Amino acid sequence: MKVPLSWLKEYIEITLDPHEIARLLTFAGLEVESINFIGLPQPDQLQNQTSIYGLEWDRNNIIVADINKVEHHPNADRLVLAQLYDGEVTHTVLTGAPNLFQYKDQGELAQPLKVAYAREGAQLYDGHNSNQELITIKRKKIRGVESYSMACSEKELGISDEHEGIIVFDSDAPKAGTPLVDYIGDAVFDIAITPNMARNLNILGVARELGALTKTPINPPTTNITISKSIQSPLEMPKIEIAEPELNPRFTATLIENIQIKPSPYWMQLRLRMSGMRPINNVVDITNYVMLETGQPLHAFDYDVLRNRSETKVPVISTRLPKSGEKIVTLDGINRNLDDFTILVADNTGALSIGGIMGGSDSEVSDDTKNILLEAASWDLINIRQTVTSQQMQSSQAGYRFSRGVSPEIAASSNHRAAEMIRSLGNGKIIHKFVDKYPRHYVPNTVKLPIGEIQRSLGVDIPTDEVVSILIALDFTVEQKKNILHVTAPSHRLDIGIAEIGIADIIEEIARIWGFENIPETQISDLMPRQENNTLLEKEEKIRDILVNLGLQEVITYRISSPENEQLLHPIENGPYVHLANPITPERSAMRRSLLSSVLECAQDNLRFQQRIALFEVGPVYLPELSSSNEQSSLPLEAQRLSIVLSGQRLSLSWINNRVETMDYFDLKGIIDQLIQTAHISNYTIDVASHPAFQAGAVARLTIDGSQAGLFGVLHPDIASKYDLREYPTLAADFDLMAFVDAMPDHYSSNPIPRFPAIIEDIALIVDDRINNAEVVASIVKSGGATLTKVQLFDLFRGEQIGANKKSLAYRLTYQSEVKTLTDKDAAKLRNKIVKTLQKELGAQLRSE
Amino acid sequence: MLESLDTIKTTALSELQKTSDKETLRLWYSKHLSKNSPLIKSLRNLSNVAPQDRPAIGKHANHIRNVLEEAYKERTHDLHQSIASTRQKLADLDITLPGRSLNRGRLHIATQTLRRIYTIWADMGFQIYRSREIETDELNFELLNIPLHHPARDMWDTFHTSTPGVILRTHTSPGQIHAMRANAPDPIRVILPGMCYRYEQITARSEIQFNQVEGLAIGTNIRFTDLKGTLTDFARRMFGNSTRTRFRASHFPFTEPSAEMDVECFLCSGEGCRVCKKTGWLEILGCGMVHPAVLTNGGYEPNKHTGFAFGMGPERIAMLKYGIDDIRHFWGNDLRFLEQF
């Protein structure tokens, strides 16, 4: 919300600098996000601690001036020459401002036009540039007439975006020559108002906060109203009926007759624009002005429209829920199908407005409007919010305020305030007494606050008289009964709850005004809870560390994907998805079921820039068909997975070895071997598998502790090319992380460093091609027993010498005993046993040397 | 016999001069001095020699053996010297040439930041409690004192799933309820890390998914002063020992009083820079005393228990610490970005 300092000062006498005000408000929970200095000099940035911007006006060069005469330009239709008096001399000022054309060639003006005048050398914003670009006014000739100064628009002065014409002040503006900054120089605070502070969505509310923070009383605006009792009105007051008092606790209306619709005075337009609103006409502007001032949204109906809709010419206005199928065309021109919960203001003919949010176009105030029915009502915030959401009317200022809570207590006074302004600025009359239907009266809320509660929550002992004085400054009434403060909230404090919630609400108020910076810092002295391991997380992090140590880069991808994305990898097995009801794009429409799919996309994105891609991700997939344990059955299982993708060169280019080696299945297998080994997983098997996403024969299944951990292997070239991974083979693994985590032992034993020397020998075997390495190793390990401590495959060979469908496997065997030095004899015995077993079980032959 | 021994000697010595490295030396040794070599064989087979010749031949053969052994040692030494001098020459090469390339892996910067946060909180006795990402509206909002249609809901733009009442969590706060219900009425000191989701456009400053680390301390004597002290301790550990903090009043429906904690900008030491928008301060986390309604919903008694909670964004912290200007880099996973950390 934008709050001009000059407006604040109408209700509170305050001499603090703008940045000091910003600091006070910010620390009290009204975060001042920026200050726009309009003309005023800006403070040193650092002492400010709030973001600031704005244009400073040179006191000597930017001043108030009088235009006394407007003449046509000899060579240009779209320019005029203004005779302008700056308090010392008269200048001829060239301008194209359309709002001066009406005065062209009318001779000396009866009353001078008060304008903002920039002398030669003044710095302003370029009015024709969409950005705020500074220019300095210089002497030049425009179509044969010399120009060296100008009358300014609001945009040129950095007040608003308004550049339709030059500023023409109200006639009571100060005399020519007055520095402009002394007249309308201002500082506009942009304040972020949190939902609990809806009471401060208005200038008066901010003034009230400032009053409490500085212990300064505030002067609320007058709500006196001038009623013309002696005049007979040709109109009758409407009848008001409230059908849903819970949704519409109060409805007030004033009839203002015989008014003139015209632009509102400049001072009001200026304030509205500084507050971010667009001036329309005096009636609409006043409703907005009073809403910004007090927080009460108002609505003006063209009363003659209402009368004409009524047979008796006495409108009966009711607030009610819509009839089935009822529609309304709102001010923004939209024909709306109404929800059955939306509260309407209606007459016997039909809907007039959506209560508290937006008027209907039928009864809108127009230039021809003569009589106004001014509404100030209160509405149920939840109900208003439902309609705002359902009808997408978030841009409605009234809806915004009512959906956050407006006290019913301010409806009447705000109605008076606005009605009186419309009467006086629209030259109208108020003849009838206003109507006030108030079926659900506001009930004051008293909270019993035990004094000790303050220290129990805040940890600081604030003197009770301080507490009382803070609450009184915030308009609470306080009565102390022994150790309990009976605190009654003022009517604008709809945010104060009851019982212990009310207590917390009030303690927050005390802390806020006392100042968080005045509350000391302590270390927790409360009992330390029982400390435990988080094995699951620790093991997950351990797996991350292992993979990083193996040279893989961790990635974290979007967990919101789409079935279409994942279909690239899983053309057939598309299980059920957790779909989003409101996705931001079709590509992110459902929670992923495949982690590997995400990591492959990531590989694809990196392909252009990298020679080597070695990625892994640990993260969840979302499986709605499996509900998670101990949870409501409607929630999907979030299953942690591990995916690895390798593609490209084994090592980056080097002068030492500049052969390009491409990663293959065994790079991935090496990583998986190391992962299993480092994780101390012992009970696992790796078997041949098949899967359409992988190349046939080059995919393996990892089984840990009897349960399937997942697949790894060479991605099928057709699938890989869908991810543009064509240049190199792509190696991929997709595992259930829990298979690893569950199998990782909490404890494992280490072995002593051997005391006795080892005997190392090599054996070369010829076996049938169908026999795999794992089978051979298993046989060797089994027959080798405890003395065989290591088996390393160091050669694999196929060729004519060996014979068709045969291969030669060479292993280096390490024999070592924990109890003695092995002899050649021991080794020979063991070797014999191993070879015999291999011959018997696998038909292996020792290859002769 | 003696002549043939001399031939062996001459041949062996001449061949020794032709050896050039370890391997040729080994072969030479095996040919001339191993147990199968003619010289050693002849020594071993002295019994075949006429008894009167034995001493002379034995002596001569032993002499030759010693000569050859000696020559072998010398040659070995010389060859080592020459290998060493070759090494010397290698060392004269351009020492600034790049070393052999190695493949180094890295944790994602978000994980690195999370771990840093874990460590600091673990030192202060806060344990990690993780909970699910797809949540009910009840856990994500209602039990956290954010009723349906309440204006406070505007603070979160929510992804809804096609199952009514099931949403992607907008913050890690539902974990507060899980943790409380698992522990009530015992004291709690936990942090709740994890991925959260917001219905937003993806821009340089906003993301649809982000990590959050929330903290929760509940006991019978946890006060606002403890909140300030504990979070200032955290800030010093995270941003440096001279870090100053300030607390501003704010609003979160699940805490009261609520505050925002700023730290003095560690990039400009509070002088004012581009990152702190020239204010000298950086907004780091939101915090507050646990709201009585939330305590009740978690199974605690507000008139007996108090607590504080806080929440921070690891990616935001990383952005500030490393001058990352675009939040999209995190899940973009461009290796040229990730490899910098």
PDB file of N, CA and C in Angstrom, chain B residues 156-226:
ATOM      1  N   TRP B 156       0.350 -18.011   0.083  1.00  0.00           N
ATOM      2  CA  TRP B 156       0.912 -19.176  -0.606  1.00  0.00           C
ATOM      3  C   TRP B 156       0.133 -19.470  -1.873  1.00  0.00           C
ATOM      4  N   ASP B 157       0.821 -19.530  -2.980  1.00  0.00           N
ATOM      5  CA  ASP B 157       0.194 -19.963  -4.217  1.00  0.00           C
ATOM      6  C   ASP B 157       0.428 -21.464  -4.314  1.00  0.00           C
ATOM      7  N   THR B 158      -0.673 -22.194  -4.387  1.00  0.00           N
ATOM      8  CA  THR B 158      -0.599 -23.626  -4.145  1.00  0.00           C
ATOM      9  C   THR B 158      -0.830 -24.443  -5.412  1.00  0.00           C
ATOM     10  N   PHE B 159      -0.046 -25.497  -5.568  1.00  0.00           N
ATOM     11  CA  PHE B 159      -0.328 -26.510  -6.586  1.00  0.00           C
ATOM     12  C   PHE B 159      -1.306 -27.517  -5.986  1.00  0.00           C
ATOM     13  N   HIS B 160      -2.451 -27.665  -6.619  1.00  0.00           N
ATOM     14  CA  HIS B 160      -3.412 -28.666  -6.175  1.00  0.00           C
ATOM     15  C   HIS B 160      -3.259 -29.909  -7.051  1.00  0.00           C
ATOM     16  N   THR B 161      -3.481 -31.074  -6.475  1.00  0.00           N
ATOM     17  CA  THR B 161      -3.489 -32.274  -7.313  1.00  0.00           C
ATOM     18  C   THR B 161      -4.919 -32.539  -7.740  1.00  0.00           C
ATOM     19  N   SER B 162      -5.073 -33.500  -8.626  1.00  0.00           N
ATOM     20  CA  SER B 162      -6.429 -33.780  -9.105  1.00  0.00           C
ATOM     21  C   SER B 162      -7.274 -34.454  -8.023  1.00  0.00           C
ATOM     22  N   THR B 163      -6.650 -34.848  -6.920  1.00  0.00           N
ATOM     23  CA  THR B 163      -7.433 -35.362  -5.788  1.00  0.00           C
ATOM     24  C   THR B 163      -7.787 -34.194  -4.865  1.00  0.00           C
ATOM     25  N   PRO B 164      -9.074 -33.914  -4.687  1.00  0.00           N
ATOM     26  CA  PRO B 164      -9.432 -32.765  -3.843  1.00  0.00           C
ATOM     27  C   PRO B 164      -8.838 -32.904  -2.444  1.00  0.00           C
ATOM     28  N   GLY B 165      -8.338 -31.800  -1.935  1.00  0.00           N
ATOM     29  CA  GLY B 165      -7.785 -31.807  -0.588  1.00  0.00           C
ATOM     30  C   GLY B 165      -6.358 -32.309  -0.512  1.00  0.00           C
ATOM     31  N   VAL B 166      -5.784 -32.715  -1.653  1.00  0.00           N
ATOM     32  CA  VAL B 166      -4.389 -33.159  -1.663  1.00  0.00           C
ATOM     33  C   VAL B 166      -3.592 -32.169  -2.500  1.00  0.00           C
ATOM     34  N   ILE B 167      -2.523 -31.641  -1.908  1.00  0.00           N
ATOM     35  CA  ILE B 167      -1.763 -30.570  -2.543  1.00  0.00           C
ATOM     36  C   ILE B 167      -0.268 -30.890  -2.463  1.00  0.00           C
ATOM     37  N   LEU B 168       0.524 -30.112  -3.191  1.00  0.00           N
ATOM     38  CA  LEU B 168       1.973 -30.167  -2.991  1.00  0.00           C
ATOM     39  C   LEU B 168       2.284 -29.195  -1.863  1.00  0.00           C
ATOM     40  N   ARG B 169       3.024 -29.650  -0.878  1.00  0.00           N
ATOM     41  CA  ARG B 169       3.233 -28.774   0.268  1.00  0.00           C
ATOM     42  C   ARG B 169       3.888 -27.469  -0.173  1.00  0.00           C
ATOM     43  N   THR B 170       3.405 -26.370   0.399  1.00  0.00           N
ATOM     44  CA  THR B 170       3.912 -25.057   0.034  1.00  0.00           C
ATOM     45  C   THR B 170       5.049 -24.629   0.944  1.00  0.00           C
ATOM     46  N   HIS B 171       5.245 -25.380   1.993  1.00  0.00           N
ATOM     47  CA  HIS B 171       6.324 -25.096   2.942  1.00  0.00           C
ATOM     48  C   HIS B 171       6.578 -26.390   3.719  1.00  0.00           C
ATOM     49  N   THR B 172       7.661 -26.449   4.482  1.00  0.00           N
ATOM     50  CA  THR B 172       7.936 -27.663   5.245  1.00  0.00           C
ATOM     51  C   THR B 172       7.154 -27.684   6.550  1.00  0.00           C
ATOM     52  N   SER B 173       6.345 -26.659   6.786  1.00  0.00           N
ATOM     53  CA  SER B 173       5.622 -26.559   8.056  1.00  0.00           C
ATOM     54  C   SER B 173       4.704 -27.726   8.401  1.00  0.00           C
ATOM     55  N   PRO B 174       4.093 -28.423   7.427  1.00  0.00           N
ATOM     56  CA  PRO B 174       3.305 -29.582   7.858  1.00  0.00           C
ATOM     57  C   PRO B 174       4.147 -30.572   8.665  1.00  0.00           C
ATOM     58  N   GLY B 175       5.455 -30.564   8.400  1.00  0.00           N
ATOM     59  CA  GLY B 175       6.355 -31.410   9.182  1.00  0.00           C
ATOM     60  C   GLY B 175       6.312 -31.069  10.665  1.00  0.00           C
ATOM     61  N   GLN B 176       5.992 -29.803  10.973  1.00  0.00           N
ATOM     62  CA  GLN B 176       5.853 -29.422  12.385  1.00  0.00           C
ATOM     63  C   GLN B 176       4.785 -30.264  13.069  1.00  0.00           C
ATOM     64  N   ILE B 177       3.655 -30.396  12.380  1.00  0.00           N
ATOM     65  CA  ILE B 177       2.553 -31.159  12.967  1.00  0.00           C
ATOM     66  C   ILE B 177       2.959 -32.629  13.101  1.00  0.00           C
ATOM     67  N   HIS B 178       3.586 -33.176  12.038  1.00  0.00           N
ATOM     68  CA  HIS B 178       4.048 -34.567  12.106  1.00  0.00           C
ATOM     69  C   HIS B 178       4.982 -34.753  13.297  1.00  0.00           C
ATOM     70  N   ALA B 179       5.952 -33.841  13.418  1.00  0.00           N
ATOM     71  CA  ALA B 179       6.959 -33.982  14.479  1.00  0.00           C
ATOM     72  C   ALA B 179       6.314 -33.840  15.854  1.00  0.00           C
ATOM     73  N   MET B 180       5.391 -32.894  15.985  1.00  0.00           N
ATOM     74  CA  MET B 180       4.737 -32.687  17.281  1.00  0.00           C
ATOM     75  C   MET B 180       3.921 -33.909  17.669  1.00  0.00           C
ATOM     76  N   ARG B 181       3.165 -34.406  16.699  1.00  0.00           N
ATOM     77  CA  ARG B 181       2.301 -35.552  17.024  1.00  0.00           C
ATOM     78  C   ARG B 181       3.133 -36.786  17.348  1.00  0.00           C
ATOM     79  N   ALA B 182       4.332 -36.860  16.780  1.00  0.00           N
ATOM     80  CA  ALA B 182       5.186 -38.009  17.076  1.00  0.00           C
ATOM     81  C   ALA B 182       5.850 -37.885  18.443  1.00  0.00           C
ATOM     82  N   ASN B 183       5.959 -36.659  18.962  1.00  0.00           N
ATOM     83  CA  ASN B 183       6.738 -36.453  20.179  1.00  0.00           C
ATOM     84  C   ASN B 183       5.960 -35.971  21.396  1.00  0.00           C
ATOM     85  N   ALA B 184       4.785 -35.380  21.185  1.00  0.00           N
ATOM     86  CA  ALA B 184       4.055 -34.783  22.307  1.00  0.00           C
ATOM     87  C   ALA B 184       3.861 -35.813  23.411  1.00  0.00           C
ATOM     88  N   PRO B 185       4.009 -35.467  24.687  1.00  0.00           N
ATOM     89  CA  PRO B 185       4.300 -34.121  25.204  1.00  0.00           C
ATOM     90  C   PRO B 185       5.786 -33.880  25.482  1.00  0.00           C
ATOM     91  N   ASP B 186       6.670 -34.693  24.873  1.00  0.00           N
ATOM     92  CA  ASP B 186       8.096 -34.518  25.134  1.00  0.00           C
ATOM     93  C   ASP B 186       8.639 -33.286  24.403  1.00  0.00           C
ATOM     94  N   PRO B 187       9.777 -32.776  24.871  1.00  0.00           N
ATOM     95  CA  PRO B 187      10.356 -31.617  24.183  1.00  0.00           C
ATOM     96  C   PRO B 187      10.848 -31.990  22.784  1.00  0.00           C
ATOM     97  N   ILE B 188      10.889 -30.991  21.928  1.00  0.00           N
ATOM     98  CA  ILE B 188      11.299 -31.200  20.533  1.00  0.00           C
ATOM     99  C   ILE B 188      12.391 -30.194  20.194  1.00  0.00           C
ATOM    100  N   ARG B 189      13.373 -30.630  19.463  1.00  0.00           N
ATOM    101  CA  ARG B 189      14.303 -29.704  18.817  1.00  0.00           C
ATOM    102  C   ARG B 189      14.672 -30.330  17.485  1.00  0.00           C
ATOM    103  N   VAL B 190      14.030 -29.911  16.425  1.00  0.00           N
ATOM    104  CA  VAL B 190      14.262 -30.529  15.113  1.00  0.00           C
ATOM    105  C   VAL B 190      14.405 -29.461  14.038  1.00  0.00           C
ATOM    106  N   ILE B 191      15.049 -29.853  12.947  1.00  0.00           N
ATOM    107  CA  ILE B 191      14.904 -29.088  11.715  1.00  0.00           C
ATOM    108  C   ILE B 191      14.223 -29.980  10.687  1.00  0.00           C
ATOM    109  N   LEU B 192      13.446 -29.340   9.828  1.00  0.00           N
ATOM    110  CA  LEU B 192      12.620 -30.057   8.857  1.00  0.00           C
ATOM    111  C   LEU B 192      13.022 -29.575   7.468  1.00  0.00           C
ATOM    112  N   PRO B 193      13.917 -30.299   6.814  1.00  0.00           N
ATOM    113  CA  PRO B 193      14.336 -29.864   5.478  1.00  0.00           C
ATOM    114  C   PRO B 193      13.500 -30.532   4.392  1.00  0.00           C
ATOM    115  N   GLY B 194      13.500 -29.956   3.227  1.00  0.00           N
ATOM    116  CA  GLY B 194      12.875 -30.653   2.099  1.00  0.00           C
ATOM    117  C   GLY B 194      12.344 -29.731   1.032  1.00  0.00           C
ATOM    118  N   MET B 195      11.886 -30.388  -0.030  1.00  0.00           N
ATOM    119  CA  MET B 195      11.420 -29.658  -1.206  1.00  0.00           C
ATOM    120  C   MET B 195       9.984 -29.193  -0.993  1.00  0.00           C
ATOM    121  N   CYS B 196       9.737 -27.953  -1.396  1.00  0.00           N
ATOM    122  CA  CYS B 196       8.394 -27.381  -1.322  1.00  0.00           C
ATOM    123  C   CYS B 196       8.037 -26.852  -2.708  1.00  0.00           C
ATOM    124  N   TYR B 197       6.766 -26.557  -2.882  1.00  0.00           N
ATOM    125  CA  TYR B 197       6.278 -26.195  -4.217  1.00  0.00           C
ATOM    126  C   TYR B 197       5.375 -24.979  -4.133  1.00  0.00           C
ATOM    127  N   ARG B 198       5.506 -24.080  -5.090  1.00  0.00           N
ATOM    128  CA  ARG B 198       4.585 -22.938  -5.170  1.00  0.00           C
ATOM    129  C   ARG B 198       4.156 -22.747  -6.610  1.00  0.00           C
ATOM    130  N   TYR B 199       2.889 -22.442  -6.745  1.00  0.00           N
ATOM    131  CA  TYR B 199       2.309 -22.177  -8.063  1.00  0.00           C
ATOM    132  C   TYR B 199       2.745 -20.785  -8.488  1.00  0.00           C
ATOM    133  N   GLU B 200       3.853 -20.719  -9.212  1.00  0.00           N
ATOM    134  CA  GLU B 200       4.395 -19.430  -9.632  1.00  0.00           C
ATOM    135  C   GLU B 200       4.965 -19.578 -11.019  1.00  0.00           C
ATOM    136  N   GLN B 201       5.171 -18.476 -11.675  1.00  0.00           N
ATOM    137  CA  GLN B 201       5.905 -18.518 -12.933  1.00  0.00           C
ATOM    138  C   GLN B 201       7.371 -18.734 -12.596  1.00  0.00           C
ATOM    139  N   ILE B 202       8.070 -19.477 -13.450  1.00  0.00           N
ATOM    140  CA  ILE B 202       9.506 -19.668 -13.220  1.00  0.00           C
ATOM    141  C   ILE B 202      10.227 -18.456 -13.797  1.00  0.00           C
ATOM    142  N   THR B 203      10.863 -17.696 -12.921  1.00  0.00           N
ATOM    143  CA  THR B 203      11.615 -16.514 -13.354  1.00  0.00           C
ATOM    144  C   THR B 203      12.959 -16.528 -12.640  1.00  0.00           C
ATOM    145  N   ALA B 204      13.740 -15.492 -12.901  1.00  0.00           N
ATOM    146  CA  ALA B 204      15.053 -15.398 -12.240  1.00  0.00           C
ATOM    147  C   ALA B 204      14.894 -15.349 -10.725  1.00  0.00           C
ATOM    148  N   ARG B 205      13.714 -14.926 -10.238  1.00  0.00           N
ATOM    149  CA  ARG B 205      13.548 -14.739  -8.807  1.00  0.00           C
ATOM    150  C   ARG B 205      12.557 -15.692  -8.164  1.00  0.00           C
ATOM    151  N   SER B 206      11.825 -16.457  -8.960  1.00  0.00           N
ATOM    152  CA  SER B 206      10.858 -17.360  -8.340  1.00  0.00           C
ATOM    153  C   SER B 206      10.869 -18.708  -9.044  1.00  0.00           C
ATOM    154  N   GLU B 207      10.662 -19.739  -8.254  1.00  0.00           N
ATOM    155  CA  GLU B 207      10.726 -21.108  -8.762  1.00  0.00           C
ATOM    156  C   GLU B 207       9.479 -21.865  -8.324  1.00  0.00           C
ATOM    157  N   ILE B 208       9.145 -22.928  -9.053  1.00  0.00           N
ATOM    158  CA  ILE B 208       8.009 -23.743  -8.646  1.00  0.00           C
ATOM    159  C   ILE B 208       8.390 -24.736  -7.570  1.00  0.00           C
ATOM    160  N   GLN B 209       9.673 -25.054  -7.464  1.00  0.00           N
ATOM    161  CA  GLN B 209      10.091 -25.921  -6.373  1.00  0.00           C
ATOM    162  C   GLN B 209      11.345 -25.346  -5.727  1.00  0.00           C
ATOM    163  N   PHE B 210      11.474 -25.524  -4.437  1.00  0.00           N
ATOM    164  CA  PHE B 210      12.619 -24.974  -3.707  1.00  0.00           C
ATOM    165  C   PHE B 210      12.736 -25.718  -2.390  1.00  0.00           C
ATOM    166  N   ASN B 211      13.949 -25.767  -1.879  1.00  0.00           N
ATOM    167  CA  ASN B 211      14.136 -26.386  -0.576  1.00  0.00           C
ATOM    168  C   ASN B 211      13.808 -25.388   0.517  1.00  0.00           C
ATOM    169  N   GLN B 212      13.383 -25.918   1.620  1.00  0.00           N
ATOM    170  CA  GLN B 212      13.168 -25.085   2.791  1.00  0.00           C
ATOM    171  C   GLN B 212      13.740 -25.864   3.973  1.00  0.00           C
ATOM    172  N   VAL B 213      14.262 -25.149   4.938  1.00  0.00           N
ATOM    173  CA  VAL B 213      14.627 -25.796   6.189  1.00  0.00           C
ATOM    174  C   VAL B 213      13.878 -25.059   7.287  1.00  0.00           C
ATOM    175  N   GLU B 214      13.014 -25.799   7.919  1.00  0.00           N
ATOM    176  CA  GLU B 214      12.237 -25.224   8.985  1.00  0.00           C
ATOM    177  C   GLU B 214      12.818 -25.756  10.295  1.00  0.00           C
ATOM    178  N   GLY B 215      12.670 -24.992  11.355  1.00  0.00           N
ATOM    179  CA  GLY B 215      13.152 -25.456  12.653  1.00  0.00           C
ATOM    180  C   GLY B 215      12.037 -25.357  13.666  1.00  0.00           C
ATOM    181  N   LEU B 216      12.095 -26.226  14.660  1.00  0.00           N
ATOM    182  CA  LEU B 216      11.049 -26.229  15.677  1.00  0.00           C
ATOM    183  C   LEU B 216      11.664 -26.632  17.009  1.00  0.00           C
ATOM    184  N   ALA B 217      11.424 -25.799  18.017  1.00  0.00           N
ATOM    185  CA  ALA B 217      11.843 -26.145  19.381  1.00  0.00           C
ATOM    186  C   ALA B 217      10.635 -25.999  20.276  1.00  0.00           C
ATOM    187  N   ILE B 218      10.308 -27.056  20.998  1.00  0.00           N
ATOM    188  CA  ILE B 218       9.159 -27.002  21.903  1.00  0.00           C
ATOM    189  C   ILE B 218       9.591 -27.554  23.251  1.00  0.00           C
ATOM    190  N   GLY B 219       9.122 -26.901  24.296  1.00  0.00           N
ATOM    191  CA  GLY B 219       9.421 -27.372  25.635  1.00  0.00           C
ATOM    192  C   GLY B 219       8.555 -26.625  26.627  1.00  0.00           C
ATOM    193  N   THR B 220       8.935 -26.726  27.881  1.00  0.00           N
ATOM    194  CA  THR B 220       8.145 -26.019  28.888  1.00  0.00           C
ATOM    195  C   THR B 220       8.757 -24.659  29.202  1.00  0.00           C
ATOM    196  N   ASN B 221       9.903 -24.366  28.597  1.00  0.00           N
ATOM    197  CA  ASN B 221      10.541 -23.086  28.897  1.00  0.00           C
ATOM    198  C   ASN B 221      11.320 -22.602  27.678  1.00  0.00           C
ATOM    199  N   ILE B 222      10.605 -22.403  26.590  1.00  0.00           N
ATOM    200  CA  ILE B 222      11.231 -21.876  25.372  1.00  0.00           C
ATOM    201  C   ILE B 222      10.646 -20.485  25.154  1.00  0.00           C
ATOM    202  N   ARG B 223      11.501 -19.492  25.057  1.00  0.00           N
ATOM    203  CA  ARG B 223      11.011 -18.109  25.059  1.00  0.00           C
ATOM    204  C   ARG B 223      11.517 -17.344  23.837  1.00  0.00           C
ATOM    205  N   PHE B 224      10.924 -16.219  23.619  1.00  0.00           N
ATOM    206  CA  PHE B 224      11.311 -15.389  22.474  1.00  0.00           C
ATOM    207  C   PHE B 224      12.788 -14.993  22.562  1.00  0.00           C
ATOM    208  N   THR B 225      13.278 -14.778  23.776  1.00  0.00           N
ATOM    209  CA  THR B 225      14.705 -14.442  23.924  1.00  0.00           C
ATOM    210  C   THR B 225      15.567 -15.606  23.438  1.00  0.00           C
ATOM    211  N   ASP B 226      15.110 -16.848  23.672  1.00  0.00           N
ATOM    212  CA  ASP B 226      15.848 -18.023  23.193  1.00  0.00           C
ATOM    213  C   ASP B 226      15.855 -18.061  21.669  1.00  0.00           C
TER     214      ASP B 226
END
